[in-house]
């Protein structure tokens, strides 16, 4: 399980909305001084995301909790979001370049754009299906104490 701390911001029956801080591994990296990603993080400040979870622990607003997401769900989702549109782009460009001869690079460009858009369309459908599946949902692992904010 990948863990992330958060604060319950509101509760509505069986659902709770938890605010989590988006973070990167920049705090653990030794190259922070020369890294553009760390500089952007410092420039734009802290970012927060709101996550909806099943409130089976009878949470109240202001409570600090620890959420968990399955590693395989995160890996499959990352694969879908990043790799499928890229594969669509490459396959579309390949099909466009080989299927239409004599047009030049324009057919490869149009095929690549069409493949990329098809990949994004597939990812949108995958996201809708994944939102309804329990294995892709974050779960409450434990309470972490009182709110620090």
C-alpha positions as a printed Julia matrix, in Angstrom:
149×3 Matrix{Float64}:
   0.0    0.0     0.0
   1.15   3.49   -0.82
   0.29   5.77    2.09
  -0.6    9.46    2.15
  -1.65  11.6     5.1
  -4.68  13.82    4.82
  -7.24  15.87    6.72
 -10.98  15.26    6.57
 -12.58  18.45    5.25
 -16.22  17.36    5.11
 -18.43  14.35    5.71
 -21.68  13.48    3.96
 -23.24  10.26    5.2
 -21.14   7.34    4.04
 -18.64   9.53    2.18
 -15.8   11.69    3.46
 -13.69  14.17    1.51
 -10.04  14.18    2.51
  -7.57  16.91    1.55
  -4.1   15.59    0.79
  -0.96  17.5    -0.09
   0.5   16.69   -3.48
   4.11  15.88   -3.0
   7.1   14.74   -4.97
  10.29  13.04   -3.94
  12.19  16.35   -4.11
  12.67  16.4    -0.36
  14.68  13.18   -0.58
  16.82  14.11   -3.59
  20.38  15.43   -3.22
  20.21  17.46   -6.48
  17.64  19.98   -5.27
  19.86  23.03   -5.86
  20.22  22.36   -9.59
  16.82  20.82  -10.29
  14.12  22.61  -12.24
  11.35  20.47  -10.74
  12.34  21.46   -7.19
  12.48  25.11   -8.23
   8.98  24.94   -9.73
   7.69  23.3    -6.56
   9.11  26.1    -4.42
   7.82  28.78   -6.8
   4.23  27.61   -7.04
   3.95  26.5    -3.43
   2.05  23.65   -1.92
  -0.78  22.02   -3.88
  -3.67  20.15   -2.36
  -6.04  17.58   -3.79
  -9.4   16.47   -2.44
 -10.09  12.73   -2.4
 -13.42  11.06   -1.73
 -13.38   7.91    0.44
 -15.9    5.59    2.05
 -16.4    6.78    5.64
 -16.42   3.38    7.33
 -14.35   4.76   10.24
 -17.0    7.38   11.22
 -14.65  10.28   10.59
 -15.35  13.88   11.51
 -14.09  17.06    9.82
 -10.65  18.11   11.01
  -9.38  14.6    11.76
  -6.0   13.58   10.37
  -5.96  10.2     8.71
  -3.7    8.04    6.58
  -5.05   6.9     3.22
  -3.77   3.95    1.24
  -3.79   3.1    -2.46
  -2.83  -0.31   -3.82
   0.49  -0.35   -5.67
  -0.87  -2.39   -8.58
  -3.76   0.05   -9.05
  -1.35   2.99   -9.16
   0.92   1.17  -11.59
  -1.95   0.21  -13.94
  -3.36   3.74  -13.82
   0.04   5.29  -14.55
   0.52   2.86  -17.42
  -2.85   3.82  -18.87
  -2.43   7.58  -18.5
   1.12   7.84  -19.82
   1.81   4.9   -22.09
  -1.47   4.35  -23.97
  -1.6    7.85  -25.58
   2.09   7.57  -26.44
   1.56   4.18  -28.08
  -1.43   5.6   -29.94
   0.71   8.46  -31.19
   3.48   6.15  -32.42
   1.17   3.55  -33.97
  -0.96   6.23  -35.62
   2.12   7.87  -37.12
   3.38   4.5   -38.35
   0.05   3.61  -39.93
  -0.29   7.08  -41.45
   3.19   6.95  -42.94
   2.8    3.47  -44.44
  -0.85   3.5   -45.46
  -0.8    6.66  -47.53
   2.16   6.87  -49.87
   3.18   9.97  -51.77
   1.73  12.48  -49.28
   4.93  12.68  -47.24
   5.09  13.52  -43.57
   1.58  15.0   -43.45
  -0.04  11.56  -43.35
   2.29  10.49  -40.52
   1.47  13.68  -38.62
  -2.28  13.26  -39.05
  -2.06   9.57  -38.15
  -0.05  10.41  -35.04
  -2.55  13.04  -33.92
  -5.44  10.64  -34.55
  -3.68   7.87  -32.6
  -2.93  10.21  -29.71
  -6.54  11.4   -29.54
  -7.74   7.79  -29.68
  -5.39   6.97  -26.79
  -6.75   9.86  -24.74
 -10.3    8.76  -25.51
  -9.44   5.25  -24.28
  -7.89   6.68  -21.08
 -11.07   8.65  -20.43
 -13.12   5.46  -20.65
 -10.62   3.59  -18.46
 -10.86   6.34  -15.83
 -14.65   6.08  -15.78
 -14.49   2.3   -15.38
 -11.74   2.49  -12.74
 -13.71   5.02  -10.68
 -16.38   2.38  -10.14
 -14.0   -0.43   -9.17
 -13.12  -0.93   -5.51
  -9.46  -1.86   -6.15
  -8.74   1.61   -7.58
 -10.25   3.49   -4.64
  -8.21   4.93   -1.76
  -9.0    3.4     1.62
  -8.7    4.69    5.16
  -5.82   2.9     6.88
  -5.77   4.62   10.28
  -6.26   7.83   12.19
  -3.13   9.94   12.49
  -4.08  12.35   15.3
  -5.45  15.88   15.4
  -5.2   18.47   12.66
  -2.05  20.57   12.49
  -3.67  23.29   10.32
